[in-house]
Coordinates of C-alpha atoms in Angstrom, one line a residue:
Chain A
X68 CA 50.7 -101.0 -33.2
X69 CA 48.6 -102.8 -36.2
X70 CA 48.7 -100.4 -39.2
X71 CA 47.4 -101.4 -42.4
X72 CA 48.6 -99.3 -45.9
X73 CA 46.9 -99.8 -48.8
X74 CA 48.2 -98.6 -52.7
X75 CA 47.5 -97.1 -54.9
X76 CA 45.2 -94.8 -53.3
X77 CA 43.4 -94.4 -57.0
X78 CA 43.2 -96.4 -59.8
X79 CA 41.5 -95.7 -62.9
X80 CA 41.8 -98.6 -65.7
X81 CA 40.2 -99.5 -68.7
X82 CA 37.8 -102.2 -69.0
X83 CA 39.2 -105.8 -70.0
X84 CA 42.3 -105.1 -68.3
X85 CA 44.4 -106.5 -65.6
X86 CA 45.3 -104.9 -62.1
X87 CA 46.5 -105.7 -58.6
X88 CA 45.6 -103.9 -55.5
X89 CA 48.4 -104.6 -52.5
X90 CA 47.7 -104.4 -48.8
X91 CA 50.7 -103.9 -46.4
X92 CA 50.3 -104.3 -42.6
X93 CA 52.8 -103.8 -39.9
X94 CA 52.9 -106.9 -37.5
X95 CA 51.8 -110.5 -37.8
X96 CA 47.9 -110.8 -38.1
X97 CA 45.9 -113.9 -37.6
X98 CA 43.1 -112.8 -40.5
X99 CA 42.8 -110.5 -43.1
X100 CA 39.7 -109.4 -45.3
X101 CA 38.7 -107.7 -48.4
X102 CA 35.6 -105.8 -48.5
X103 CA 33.8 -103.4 -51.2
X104 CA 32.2 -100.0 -50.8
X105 CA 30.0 -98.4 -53.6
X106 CA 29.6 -95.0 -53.7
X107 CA 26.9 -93.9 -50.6
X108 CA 26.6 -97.7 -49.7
X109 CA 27.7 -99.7 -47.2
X110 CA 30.3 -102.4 -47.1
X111 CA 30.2 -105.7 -48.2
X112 CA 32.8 -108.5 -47.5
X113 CA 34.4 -110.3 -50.5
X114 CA 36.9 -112.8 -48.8
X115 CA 38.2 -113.9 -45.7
X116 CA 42.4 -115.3 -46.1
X117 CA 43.1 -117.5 -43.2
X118 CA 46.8 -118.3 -43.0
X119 CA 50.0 -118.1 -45.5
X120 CA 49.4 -119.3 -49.4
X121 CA 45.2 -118.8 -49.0
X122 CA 44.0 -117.7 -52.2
X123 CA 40.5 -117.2 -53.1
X124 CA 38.3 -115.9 -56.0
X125 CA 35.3 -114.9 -57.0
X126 CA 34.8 -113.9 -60.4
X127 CA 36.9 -111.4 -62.2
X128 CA 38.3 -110.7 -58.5
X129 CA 41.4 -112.9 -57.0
X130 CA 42.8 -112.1 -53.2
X131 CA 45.9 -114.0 -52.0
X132 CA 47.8 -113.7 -48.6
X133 CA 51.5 -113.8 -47.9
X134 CA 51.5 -113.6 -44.2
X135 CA 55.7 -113.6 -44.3
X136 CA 55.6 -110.7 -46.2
X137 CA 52.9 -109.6 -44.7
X138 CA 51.1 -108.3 -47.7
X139 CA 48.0 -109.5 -49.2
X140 CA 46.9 -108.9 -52.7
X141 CA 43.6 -108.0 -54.8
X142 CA 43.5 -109.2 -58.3
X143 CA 41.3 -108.0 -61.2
X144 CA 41.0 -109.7 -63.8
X145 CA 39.6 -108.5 -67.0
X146 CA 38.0 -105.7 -65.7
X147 CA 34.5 -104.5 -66.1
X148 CA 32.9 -101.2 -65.3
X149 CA 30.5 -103.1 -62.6
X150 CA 33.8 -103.2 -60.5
X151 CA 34.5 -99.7 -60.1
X152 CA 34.2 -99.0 -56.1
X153 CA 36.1 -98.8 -53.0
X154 CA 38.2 -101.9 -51.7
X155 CA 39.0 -102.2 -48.7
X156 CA 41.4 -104.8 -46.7
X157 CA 41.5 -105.4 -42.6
X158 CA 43.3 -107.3 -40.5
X159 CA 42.4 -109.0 -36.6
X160 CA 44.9 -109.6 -34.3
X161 CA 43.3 -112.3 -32.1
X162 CA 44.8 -110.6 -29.0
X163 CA 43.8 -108.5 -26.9
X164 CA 40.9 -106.6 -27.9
X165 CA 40.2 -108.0 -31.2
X166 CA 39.7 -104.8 -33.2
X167 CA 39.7 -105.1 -36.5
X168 CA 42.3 -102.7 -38.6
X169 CA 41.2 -101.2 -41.8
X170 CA 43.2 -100.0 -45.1
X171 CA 43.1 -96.5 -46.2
X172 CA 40.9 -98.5 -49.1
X173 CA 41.3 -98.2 -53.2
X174 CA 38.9 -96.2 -55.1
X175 CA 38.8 -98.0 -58.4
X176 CA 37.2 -96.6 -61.7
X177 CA 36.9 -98.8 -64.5
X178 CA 36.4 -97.0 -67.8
X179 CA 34.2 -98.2 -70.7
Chain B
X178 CA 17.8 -112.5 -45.4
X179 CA 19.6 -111.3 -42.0
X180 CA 20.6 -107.9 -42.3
X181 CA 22.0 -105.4 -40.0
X182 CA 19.4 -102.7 -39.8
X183 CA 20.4 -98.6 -38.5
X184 CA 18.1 -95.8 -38.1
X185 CA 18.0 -93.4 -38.5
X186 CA 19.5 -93.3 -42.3
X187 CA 19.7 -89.7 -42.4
X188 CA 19.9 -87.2 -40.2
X189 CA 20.3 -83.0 -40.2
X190 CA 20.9 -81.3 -36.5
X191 CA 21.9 -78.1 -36.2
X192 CA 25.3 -77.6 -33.7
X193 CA 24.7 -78.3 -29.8
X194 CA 21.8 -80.9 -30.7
X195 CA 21.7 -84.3 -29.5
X196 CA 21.7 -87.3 -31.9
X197 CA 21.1 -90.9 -31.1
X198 CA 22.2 -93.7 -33.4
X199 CA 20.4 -97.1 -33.2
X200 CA 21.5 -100.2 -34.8
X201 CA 19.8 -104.1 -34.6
X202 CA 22.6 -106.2 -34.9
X203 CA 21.6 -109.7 -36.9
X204 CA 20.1 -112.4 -34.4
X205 CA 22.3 -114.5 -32.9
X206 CA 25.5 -112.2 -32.9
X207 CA 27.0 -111.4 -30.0
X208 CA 29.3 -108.6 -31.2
X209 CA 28.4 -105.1 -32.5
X210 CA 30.8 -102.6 -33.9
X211 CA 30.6 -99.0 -33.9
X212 CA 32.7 -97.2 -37.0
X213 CA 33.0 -93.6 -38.4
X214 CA 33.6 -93.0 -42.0
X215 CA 34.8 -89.5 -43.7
X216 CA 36.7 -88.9 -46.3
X217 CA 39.7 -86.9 -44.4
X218 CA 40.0 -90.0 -41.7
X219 CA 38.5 -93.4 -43.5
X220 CA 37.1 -95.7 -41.3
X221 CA 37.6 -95.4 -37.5
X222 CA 36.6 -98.0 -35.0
X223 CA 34.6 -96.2 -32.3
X224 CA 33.3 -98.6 -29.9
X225 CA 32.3 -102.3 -29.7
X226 CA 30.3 -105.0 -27.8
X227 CA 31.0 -108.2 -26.8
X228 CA 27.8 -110.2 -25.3
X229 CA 26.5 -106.4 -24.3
X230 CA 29.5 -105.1 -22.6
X231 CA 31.8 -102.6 -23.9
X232 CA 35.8 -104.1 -24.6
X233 CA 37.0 -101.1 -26.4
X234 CA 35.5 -97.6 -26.9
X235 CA 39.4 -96.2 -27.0
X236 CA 38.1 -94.0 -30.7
X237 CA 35.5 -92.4 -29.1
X238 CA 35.4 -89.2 -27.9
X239 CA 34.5 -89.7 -24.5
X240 CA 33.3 -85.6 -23.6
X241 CA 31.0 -85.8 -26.0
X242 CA 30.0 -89.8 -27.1
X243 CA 28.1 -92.6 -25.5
X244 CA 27.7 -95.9 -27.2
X245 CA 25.5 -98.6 -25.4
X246 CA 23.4 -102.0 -25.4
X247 CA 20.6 -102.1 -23.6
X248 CA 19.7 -105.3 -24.6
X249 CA 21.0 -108.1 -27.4
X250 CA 18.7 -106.5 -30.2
X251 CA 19.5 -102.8 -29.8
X252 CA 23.1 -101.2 -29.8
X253 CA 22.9 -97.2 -29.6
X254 CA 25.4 -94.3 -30.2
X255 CA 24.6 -91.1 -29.1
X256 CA 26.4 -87.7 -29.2
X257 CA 25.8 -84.7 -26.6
X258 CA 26.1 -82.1 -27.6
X259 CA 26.6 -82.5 -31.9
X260 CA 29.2 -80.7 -33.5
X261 CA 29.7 -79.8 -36.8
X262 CA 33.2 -82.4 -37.1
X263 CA 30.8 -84.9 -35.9
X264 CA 29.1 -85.1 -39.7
X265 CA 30.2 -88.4 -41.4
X266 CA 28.6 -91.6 -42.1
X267 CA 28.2 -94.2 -38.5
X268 CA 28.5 -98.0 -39.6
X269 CA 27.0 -100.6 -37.0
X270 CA 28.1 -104.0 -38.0
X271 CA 27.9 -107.2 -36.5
X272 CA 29.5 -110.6 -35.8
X273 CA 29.8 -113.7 -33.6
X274 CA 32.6 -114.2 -32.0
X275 CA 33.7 -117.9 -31.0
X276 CA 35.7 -118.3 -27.7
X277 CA 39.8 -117.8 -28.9
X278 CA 38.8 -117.6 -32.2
X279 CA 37.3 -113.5 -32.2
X280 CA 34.4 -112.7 -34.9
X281 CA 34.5 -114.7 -37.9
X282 CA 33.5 -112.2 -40.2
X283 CA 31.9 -109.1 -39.4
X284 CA 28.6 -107.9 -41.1
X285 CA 27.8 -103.7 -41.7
X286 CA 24.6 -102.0 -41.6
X287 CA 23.5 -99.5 -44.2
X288 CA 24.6 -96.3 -42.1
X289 CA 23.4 -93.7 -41.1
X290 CA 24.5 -90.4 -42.4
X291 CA 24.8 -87.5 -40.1
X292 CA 25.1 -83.4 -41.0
X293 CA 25.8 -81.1 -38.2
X294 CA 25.0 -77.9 -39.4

């Protein structure tokens, strides 16, 4: 069974500093993706990593996949309070039924 | 701007009350997801759609929860009777899935948060 872990649970940093979020998952995946929850919003997707070495960023954020460890990572860089939220990874087997498996997500508050 | 659009956004029932969920997925997708979000559990998959026909609905309680499309612009999720465990936020999202490939990405609604009282 696809499980997905994500840590830390909570992270509260100061602004201009530097952080990684890591996202674990259990069996080989063909996709994973990074998404972002404010509080009493929906989510919205940041990046889609398609096979081994992907990297992409998008401003102060930075996501990289490892698909032989099996771990994917969330970087911030610099960080500002506009990036406190929830982050979330998933991953998609495409087998079977497709279904999407979502981290426990990282609540993170940046302080001024 | 294609968006995912749920109503209603909000909604209070009192225990034993029935509550339909509706959800427009964005024009053109074929797939349409059905999550629950609370704090104790995080995000559960409930149900979901390919081309209007159910593939998985394994996280839904099936005494109690119905999900459906009855037609390519109008997924719905209902719950009969509503029970106070029930309350959390429903996410629709939607995607298009490409033959071996599975959905690309996968777009979420606003929600729609329900309190059973």
């Amino acid at each position: 069974e696809l499980k997905v872990e994500q840590n830390p649970l909570f992270l509260s940093m100061q602004e201009g500093k530097n952080y990684t979020i890591y996202c674990n998952y259990s069996t080989t995946s063909d996709r994973l993706y990074w998404y972002r929850q404010d509080p009493g919003k929906s989510l919205e997707s940041l990046f889609v990593l398609l096979s081994n070495g992907a990297v992409k960023q998008e401003g102060r954020l930075m996501a990289s996949l490892d698909t032989k460890a099996r771990l994917s990572t969330l970087h911030i860089t610099a960080a500002v309070h506009d990036l406190s939220a929830t982050y979330f990874c998933a991953v998609i087997k495409l087998s079977g039924t497709y279904k999407y498996i979502f981290g426990t997500g990282t609540r993170l508050k940046v302080l001024a | 701007d294609a968006r995912v659009t749920q109503t209603p956004r909000h909604k209070v029932t009192e225990m034993g009350q029935e509550v339909t969920m509706r959800c427009q997925p964005i024009l053109g997708h074929n797939t349409v997801f059905w999550y629950r979000q609370t704090m104790m559990q995080g995000l559960e998959l409930l149900a979901y759609f390919r081309n209007r026909a159910p593939l998985d609905d394994s996280g839904m309680p099936k005494d109690r929860f119905s999900a459906e499309m009855p037609d390519a612009t109008l997924a719905t999720l209902k719950i009969q009777p509503s029970e106070p465990r029930d309350s959390a936020v429903y996410f629709c999202a939607s995607g298009l899935t490409h033959l071996s490939q599975g959905v690309y990405e996968q777009f979420f609604g606003p929600g729609t948060r329900l309190t059973v009282l």
